[in-house]
Amino acid sequence: VAIGLALTPGPNMAYLVSRSIAQGRAAGLISLMGVGTGSVIYMLLAAFGITALLLAVPFAYDALRLIGAAYLAWMAWNALRPGGHSPFHLRQLSRGAPLRLFGMGLLTNLLNPKIAALYLSLLPQFIDRGAGHVLTQTLVLGAIQITVSLTANAVFIFTAGSISAFLVRRPIWAKLQRWLMGTVLGLLAIKLATDSSR
């Protein structure tokens, strides 16, 4: 189940791949640390039952969902607008970039309320009340899921980083992927904005 979830495309994967292609593997791995931290936060909140409140209050869930959709739409607009650039656009890292990359990875994950729903709906299915402390089981299962996800995303990062040189040598492909990525991000934003199921 964890492998299947890790291989399912979503905002986190799109962000990590775009960062890796745009700024190299180091930027992708720093962003991955931010995404991983967001997963740990949501997993701990789910383990201690706090996210149950978030998902029980429609306004809180919908606000987080709409903020996440707006963030994806902003990324899509930057790729599709006239004179815009793709998330894959090659550029140099500035001096303060690592902290910003970490923060954007964290934000990308925290603005996806489906992560909270995932932990609340997935983890309890594998809890055996007769096998020991429920909190310990939840934390172990959550740690396994996060480890699998981080490993799979690291593979994507190392693969994506090698694409940047290809795009530099072929501007038509860079333009094509800009439109493709902008469209994908836009569709993800629409899906997140219109998906009100909890």
PDB file of C-alpha atoms in Angstrom:
ATOM      1  CA  VAL A   1       0.000   0.000   0.000  1.00  0.00           C
ATOM      2  CA  ALA A   2       2.817   2.405   0.891  1.00  0.00           C
ATOM      3  CA  ILE A   3       4.612   1.704  -2.394  1.00  0.00           C
ATOM      4  CA  GLY A   4       1.405   2.249  -4.372  1.00  0.00           C
ATOM      5  CA  LEU A   5       0.831   5.571  -2.627  1.00  0.00           C
ATOM      6  CA  ALA A   6       4.434   6.647  -3.195  1.00  0.00           C
ATOM      7  CA  LEU A   7       4.160   5.950  -6.936  1.00  0.00           C
ATOM      8  CA  THR A   8       0.896   7.884  -7.335  1.00  0.00           C
ATOM      9  CA  PRO A   9       1.563  11.308  -8.907  1.00  0.00           C
ATOM     10  CA  GLY A  10       0.503  14.291  -6.830  1.00  0.00           C
ATOM     11  CA  PRO A  11       1.537  17.813  -5.806  1.00  0.00           C
ATOM     12  CA  ASN A  12       4.518  16.617  -3.755  1.00  0.00           C
ATOM     13  CA  MET A  13       5.944  14.542  -6.589  1.00  0.00           C
ATOM     14  CA  ALA A  14       5.375  17.344  -9.100  1.00  0.00           C
ATOM     15  CA  TYR A  15       7.146  19.818  -6.830  1.00  0.00           C
ATOM     16  CA  LEU A  16      10.113  17.546  -6.113  1.00  0.00           C
ATOM     17  CA  VAL A  17      10.631  16.580  -9.736  1.00  0.00           C
ATOM     18  CA  SER A  18      10.384  20.204 -10.873  1.00  0.00           C
ATOM     19  CA  ARG A  19      12.904  21.352  -8.260  1.00  0.00           C
ATOM     20  CA  SER A  20      15.314  18.572  -9.171  1.00  0.00           C
ATOM     21  CA  ILE A  21      15.193  19.339 -12.877  1.00  0.00           C
ATOM     22  CA  ALA A  22      15.361  23.094 -12.334  1.00  0.00           C
ATOM     23  CA  GLN A  23      18.070  23.247  -9.719  1.00  0.00           C
ATOM     24  CA  GLY A  24      19.648  19.820  -9.463  1.00  0.00           C
ATOM     25  CA  ARG A  25      19.562  16.887  -7.108  1.00  0.00           C
ATOM     26  CA  ALA A  26      20.723  18.807  -4.041  1.00  0.00           C
ATOM     27  CA  ALA A  27      17.762  21.196  -4.323  1.00  0.00           C
ATOM     28  CA  GLY A  28      15.433  18.231  -4.811  1.00  0.00           C
ATOM     29  CA  LEU A  29      16.785  16.463  -1.736  1.00  0.00           C
ATOM     30  CA  ILE A  30      16.495  19.594   0.416  1.00  0.00           C
ATOM     31  CA  SER A  31      12.913  19.993  -0.786  1.00  0.00           C
ATOM     32  CA  LEU A  32      12.324  16.311  -0.009  1.00  0.00           C
ATOM     33  CA  MET A  33      13.409  16.931   3.595  1.00  0.00           C
ATOM     34  CA  GLY A  34      10.724  19.619   3.823  1.00  0.00           C
ATOM     35  CA  VAL A  35       8.096  17.309   2.320  1.00  0.00           C
ATOM     36  CA  GLY A  36       9.169  14.548   4.696  1.00  0.00           C
ATOM     37  CA  THR A  37       8.898  16.892   7.677  1.00  0.00           C
ATOM     38  CA  GLY A  38       5.360  17.772   6.602  1.00  0.00           C
ATOM     39  CA  SER A  39       4.495  14.067   6.438  1.00  0.00           C
ATOM     40  CA  VAL A  40       5.920  13.510   9.910  1.00  0.00           C
ATOM     41  CA  ILE A  41       3.847  16.425  11.249  1.00  0.00           C
ATOM     42  CA  TYR A  42       0.632  15.089   9.719  1.00  0.00           C
ATOM     43  CA  MET A  43       1.407  11.541  10.852  1.00  0.00           C
ATOM     44  CA  LEU A  44       2.006  12.677  14.441  1.00  0.00           C
ATOM     45  CA  LEU A  45      -1.171  14.760  14.397  1.00  0.00           C
ATOM     46  CA  ALA A  46      -3.107  11.764  13.102  1.00  0.00           C
ATOM     47  CA  ALA A  47      -1.499   9.458  15.668  1.00  0.00           C
ATOM     48  CA  PHE A  48      -2.543  11.743  18.493  1.00  0.00           C
ATOM     49  CA  GLY A  49      -5.990  12.321  16.999  1.00  0.00           C
ATOM     50  CA  ILE A  50      -5.653  16.062  16.431  1.00  0.00           C
ATOM     51  CA  THR A  51      -6.363  15.903  12.713  1.00  0.00           C
ATOM     52  CA  ALA A  52      -9.717  14.317  13.514  1.00  0.00           C
ATOM     53  CA  LEU A  53     -10.770  17.803  14.612  1.00  0.00           C
ATOM     54  CA  LEU A  54      -9.456  19.348  11.392  1.00  0.00           C
ATOM     55  CA  LEU A  55     -11.423  16.893   9.278  1.00  0.00           C
ATOM     56  CA  ALA A  56     -14.518  17.145  11.485  1.00  0.00           C
ATOM     57  CA  VAL A  57     -14.752  20.895  10.912  1.00  0.00           C
ATOM     58  CA  PRO A  58     -15.663  21.410   7.228  1.00  0.00           C
ATOM     59  CA  PHE A  59     -14.496  25.021   7.204  1.00  0.00           C
ATOM     60  CA  ALA A  60     -10.980  24.153   8.418  1.00  0.00           C
ATOM     61  CA  TYR A  61     -10.594  21.332   5.917  1.00  0.00           C
ATOM     62  CA  ASP A  62     -12.005  23.374   3.034  1.00  0.00           C
ATOM     63  CA  ALA A  63      -9.847  26.392   3.874  1.00  0.00           C
ATOM     64  CA  LEU A  64      -6.695  24.271   3.798  1.00  0.00           C
ATOM     65  CA  ARG A  65      -7.831  22.550   0.600  1.00  0.00           C
ATOM     66  CA  LEU A  66      -8.539  25.859  -1.174  1.00  0.00           C
ATOM     67  CA  ILE A  67      -5.223  27.385  -0.072  1.00  0.00           C
ATOM     68  CA  GLY A  68      -3.458  24.322  -1.493  1.00  0.00           C
ATOM     69  CA  ALA A  69      -5.416  24.616  -4.757  1.00  0.00           C
ATOM     70  CA  ALA A  70      -4.534  28.324  -5.006  1.00  0.00           C
ATOM     71  CA  TYR A  71      -0.845  27.510  -4.516  1.00  0.00           C
ATOM     72  CA  LEU A  72      -0.937  24.921  -7.323  1.00  0.00           C
ATOM     73  CA  ALA A  73      -2.847  27.345  -9.558  1.00  0.00           C
ATOM     74  CA  TRP A  74      -0.187  30.004  -8.928  1.00  0.00           C
ATOM     75  CA  MET A  75       2.553  27.554  -9.971  1.00  0.00           C
ATOM     76  CA  ALA A  76       0.541  26.640 -13.089  1.00  0.00           C
ATOM     77  CA  TRP A  77       0.035  30.319 -13.989  1.00  0.00           C
ATOM     78  CA  ASN A  78       3.776  30.965 -13.678  1.00  0.00           C
ATOM     79  CA  ALA A  79       4.374  28.168 -16.185  1.00  0.00           C
ATOM     80  CA  LEU A  80       1.602  29.068 -18.665  1.00  0.00           C
ATOM     81  CA  ARG A  81       1.494  32.879 -18.648  1.00  0.00           C
ATOM     82  CA  PRO A  82       3.113  34.729 -21.557  1.00  0.00           C
ATOM     83  CA  GLY A  83       6.799  35.017 -20.779  1.00  0.00           C
ATOM     84  CA  GLY A  84       6.351  32.653 -17.856  1.00  0.00           C
ATOM     85  CA  HIS A  85       8.713  29.934 -16.826  1.00  0.00           C
ATOM     86  CA  SER A  86       8.286  26.323 -15.960  1.00  0.00           C
ATOM     87  CA  PRO A  87       9.000  24.852 -12.562  1.00  0.00           C
ATOM     88  CA  PHE A  88      11.641  22.965 -14.568  1.00  0.00           C
ATOM     89  CA  HIS A  89      13.268  26.223 -15.732  1.00  0.00           C
ATOM     90  CA  LEU A  90      17.000  26.045 -15.104  1.00  0.00           C
ATOM     91  CA  ARG A  91      18.362  28.695 -12.732  1.00  0.00           C
ATOM     92  CA  GLN A  92      21.032  29.139 -10.131  1.00  0.00           C
ATOM     93  CA  LEU A  93      20.402  28.771  -6.409  1.00  0.00           C
ATOM     94  CA  SER A  94      20.798  31.927  -4.343  1.00  0.00           C
ATOM     95  CA  ARG A  95      22.668  31.925  -1.027  1.00  0.00           C
ATOM     96  CA  GLY A  96      19.567  31.595   1.138  1.00  0.00           C
ATOM     97  CA  ALA A  97      17.970  28.967  -1.064  1.00  0.00           C
ATOM     98  CA  PRO A  98      18.316  25.817   1.096  1.00  0.00           C
ATOM     99  CA  LEU A  99      16.064  27.134   3.857  1.00  0.00           C
ATOM    100  CA  ARG A 100      13.540  28.415   1.298  1.00  0.00           C
ATOM    101  CA  LEU A 101      13.598  25.086  -0.543  1.00  0.00           C
ATOM    102  CA  PHE A 102      12.991  23.238   2.713  1.00  0.00           C
ATOM    103  CA  GLY A 103      10.167  25.627   3.602  1.00  0.00           C
ATOM    104  CA  MET A 104       8.517  25.311   0.197  1.00  0.00           C
ATOM    105  CA  GLY A 105       8.692  21.518   0.404  1.00  0.00           C
ATOM    106  CA  LEU A 106       7.131  21.669   3.861  1.00  0.00           C
ATOM    107  CA  LEU A 107       4.447  24.108   2.665  1.00  0.00           C
ATOM    108  CA  THR A 108       3.667  22.015  -0.404  1.00  0.00           C
ATOM    109  CA  ASN A 109       2.956  19.036   1.829  1.00  0.00           C
ATOM    110  CA  LEU A 110       1.096  20.884   4.579  1.00  0.00           C
ATOM    111  CA  LEU A 111      -1.199  22.583   2.036  1.00  0.00           C
ATOM    112  CA  ASN A 112      -2.401  19.169   0.861  1.00  0.00           C
ATOM    113  CA  PRO A 113      -5.130  18.123   3.340  1.00  0.00           C
ATOM    114  CA  LYS A 114      -5.390  14.751   1.630  1.00  0.00           C
ATOM    115  CA  ILE A 115      -2.206  13.809   3.513  1.00  0.00           C
ATOM    116  CA  ALA A 116      -4.032  14.250   6.816  1.00  0.00           C
ATOM    117  CA  ALA A 117      -6.986  12.274   5.467  1.00  0.00           C
ATOM    118  CA  LEU A 118      -4.607   9.584   4.249  1.00  0.00           C
ATOM    119  CA  TYR A 119      -3.145   8.979   7.683  1.00  0.00           C
ATOM    120  CA  LEU A 120      -6.514   9.098   9.425  1.00  0.00           C
ATOM    121  CA  SER A 121      -8.097   6.649   6.985  1.00  0.00           C
ATOM    122  CA  LEU A 122      -5.147   4.382   6.199  1.00  0.00           C
ATOM    123  CA  LEU A 123      -3.316   3.756   9.454  1.00  0.00           C
ATOM    124  CA  PRO A 124      -6.284   2.529  11.553  1.00  0.00           C
ATOM    125  CA  GLN A 125      -6.925  -0.258   9.024  1.00  0.00           C
ATOM    126  CA  PHE A 126      -3.625  -1.876   9.998  1.00  0.00           C
ATOM    127  CA  ILE A 127      -3.895  -1.434  13.764  1.00  0.00           C
ATOM    128  CA  ASP A 128      -4.390  -4.608  15.809  1.00  0.00           C
ATOM    129  CA  ARG A 129      -5.682  -3.628  19.238  1.00  0.00           C
ATOM    130  CA  GLY A 130      -4.637  -7.003  20.626  1.00  0.00           C
ATOM    131  CA  ALA A 131      -1.051  -6.675  19.389  1.00  0.00           C
ATOM    132  CA  GLY A 132       0.080  -3.948  21.749  1.00  0.00           C
ATOM    133  CA  HIS A 133      -0.062  -0.212  22.315  1.00  0.00           C
ATOM    134  CA  VAL A 134      -2.146   1.467  19.593  1.00  0.00           C
ATOM    135  CA  LEU A 135      -0.083   4.677  19.570  1.00  0.00           C
ATOM    136  CA  THR A 136       3.158   2.720  19.116  1.00  0.00           C
ATOM    137  CA  GLN A 137       1.660   0.731  16.234  1.00  0.00           C
ATOM    138  CA  THR A 138       0.407   3.930  14.612  1.00  0.00           C
ATOM    139  CA  LEU A 139       3.816   5.597  14.870  1.00  0.00           C
ATOM    140  CA  VAL A 140       5.619   2.528  13.478  1.00  0.00           C
ATOM    141  CA  LEU A 141       3.202   2.173  10.555  1.00  0.00           C
ATOM    142  CA  GLY A 142       3.402   5.897   9.836  1.00  0.00           C
ATOM    143  CA  ALA A 143       7.203   5.755   9.920  1.00  0.00           C
ATOM    144  CA  ILE A 144       7.168   2.853   7.449  1.00  0.00           C
ATOM    145  CA  GLN A 145       4.894   4.746   5.061  1.00  0.00           C
ATOM    146  CA  ILE A 146       7.022   7.895   5.272  1.00  0.00           C
ATOM    147  CA  THR A 147      10.253   5.923   4.731  1.00  0.00           C
ATOM    148  CA  VAL A 148       8.837   4.232   1.630  1.00  0.00           C
ATOM    149  CA  SER A 149       7.557   7.566   0.311  1.00  0.00           C
ATOM    150  CA  LEU A 150      10.871   9.358   0.897  1.00  0.00           C
ATOM    151  CA  THR A 151      12.806   6.522  -0.744  1.00  0.00           C
ATOM    152  CA  ALA A 152      10.580   6.507  -3.838  1.00  0.00           C
ATOM    153  CA  ASN A 153      10.730  10.287  -4.127  1.00  0.00           C
ATOM    154  CA  ALA A 154      14.523  10.226  -3.772  1.00  0.00           C
ATOM    155  CA  VAL A 155      14.645   7.873  -6.777  1.00  0.00           C
ATOM    156  CA  PHE A 156      12.484  10.345  -8.743  1.00  0.00           C
ATOM    157  CA  ILE A 157      14.799  13.184  -7.701  1.00  0.00           C
ATOM    158  CA  PHE A 158      17.953  11.397  -8.886  1.00  0.00           C
ATOM    159  CA  THR A 159      16.265  10.466 -12.163  1.00  0.00           C
ATOM    160  CA  ALA A 160      14.807  13.929 -12.731  1.00  0.00           C
ATOM    161  CA  GLY A 161      18.066  15.736 -12.067  1.00  0.00           C
ATOM    162  CA  SER A 162      19.663  14.187 -15.147  1.00  0.00           C
ATOM    163  CA  ILE A 163      16.919  15.604 -17.410  1.00  0.00           C
ATOM    164  CA  SER A 164      18.065  19.218 -16.970  1.00  0.00           C
ATOM    165  CA  ALA A 165      21.024  18.863 -19.344  1.00  0.00           C
ATOM    166  CA  PHE A 166      18.721  17.364 -21.975  1.00  0.00           C
ATOM    167  CA  LEU A 167      16.371  20.361 -21.720  1.00  0.00           C
ATOM    168  CA  VAL A 168      19.203  22.876 -21.961  1.00  0.00           C
ATOM    169  CA  ARG A 169      20.310  21.391 -25.276  1.00  0.00           C
ATOM    170  CA  ARG A 170      16.771  21.181 -26.700  1.00  0.00           C
ATOM    171  CA  PRO A 171      14.763  24.422 -26.149  1.00  0.00           C
ATOM    172  CA  ILE A 172      11.672  23.049 -27.935  1.00  0.00           C
ATOM    173  CA  TRP A 173      11.442  20.255 -25.363  1.00  0.00           C
ATOM    174  CA  ALA A 174      11.839  22.780 -22.559  1.00  0.00           C
ATOM    175  CA  LYS A 175       8.916  24.796 -23.951  1.00  0.00           C
ATOM    176  CA  LEU A 176       6.815  21.658 -24.405  1.00  0.00           C
ATOM    177  CA  GLN A 177       7.419  20.475 -20.850  1.00  0.00           C
ATOM    178  CA  ARG A 178       6.612  23.999 -19.561  1.00  0.00           C
ATOM    179  CA  TRP A 179       3.153  23.772 -21.125  1.00  0.00           C
ATOM    180  CA  LEU A 180       2.707  20.169 -20.041  1.00  0.00           C
ATOM    181  CA  MET A 181       3.759  20.863 -16.448  1.00  0.00           C
ATOM    182  CA  GLY A 182       1.632  24.012 -16.247  1.00  0.00           C
ATOM    183  CA  THR A 183      -1.379  22.065 -17.508  1.00  0.00           C
ATOM    184  CA  VAL A 184      -0.796  19.229 -15.026  1.00  0.00           C
ATOM    185  CA  LEU A 185      -0.443  21.674 -12.122  1.00  0.00           C
ATOM    186  CA  GLY A 186      -3.587  23.491 -13.243  1.00  0.00           C
ATOM    187  CA  LEU A 187      -5.555  20.240 -13.398  1.00  0.00           C
ATOM    188  CA  LEU A 188      -4.289  19.251  -9.942  1.00  0.00           C
ATOM    189  CA  ALA A 189      -5.397  22.670  -8.642  1.00  0.00           C
ATOM    190  CA  ILE A 190      -8.880  22.214 -10.135  1.00  0.00           C
ATOM    191  CA  LYS A 191      -9.152  18.685  -8.740  1.00  0.00           C
ATOM    192  CA  LEU A 192      -8.088  19.801  -5.266  1.00  0.00           C
ATOM    193  CA  ALA A 193     -10.413  22.830  -5.344  1.00  0.00           C
ATOM    194  CA  THR A 194     -13.454  20.795  -6.415  1.00  0.00           C
ATOM    195  CA  ASP A 195     -12.826  17.730  -4.256  1.00  0.00           C
ATOM    196  CA  SER A 196     -14.678  18.453  -1.047  1.00  0.00           C
ATOM    197  CA  SER A 197     -14.897  14.856   0.123  1.00  0.00           C
ATOM    198  CA  ARG A 198     -13.487  14.182   3.579  1.00  0.00           C
TER     199      ARG A 198
END
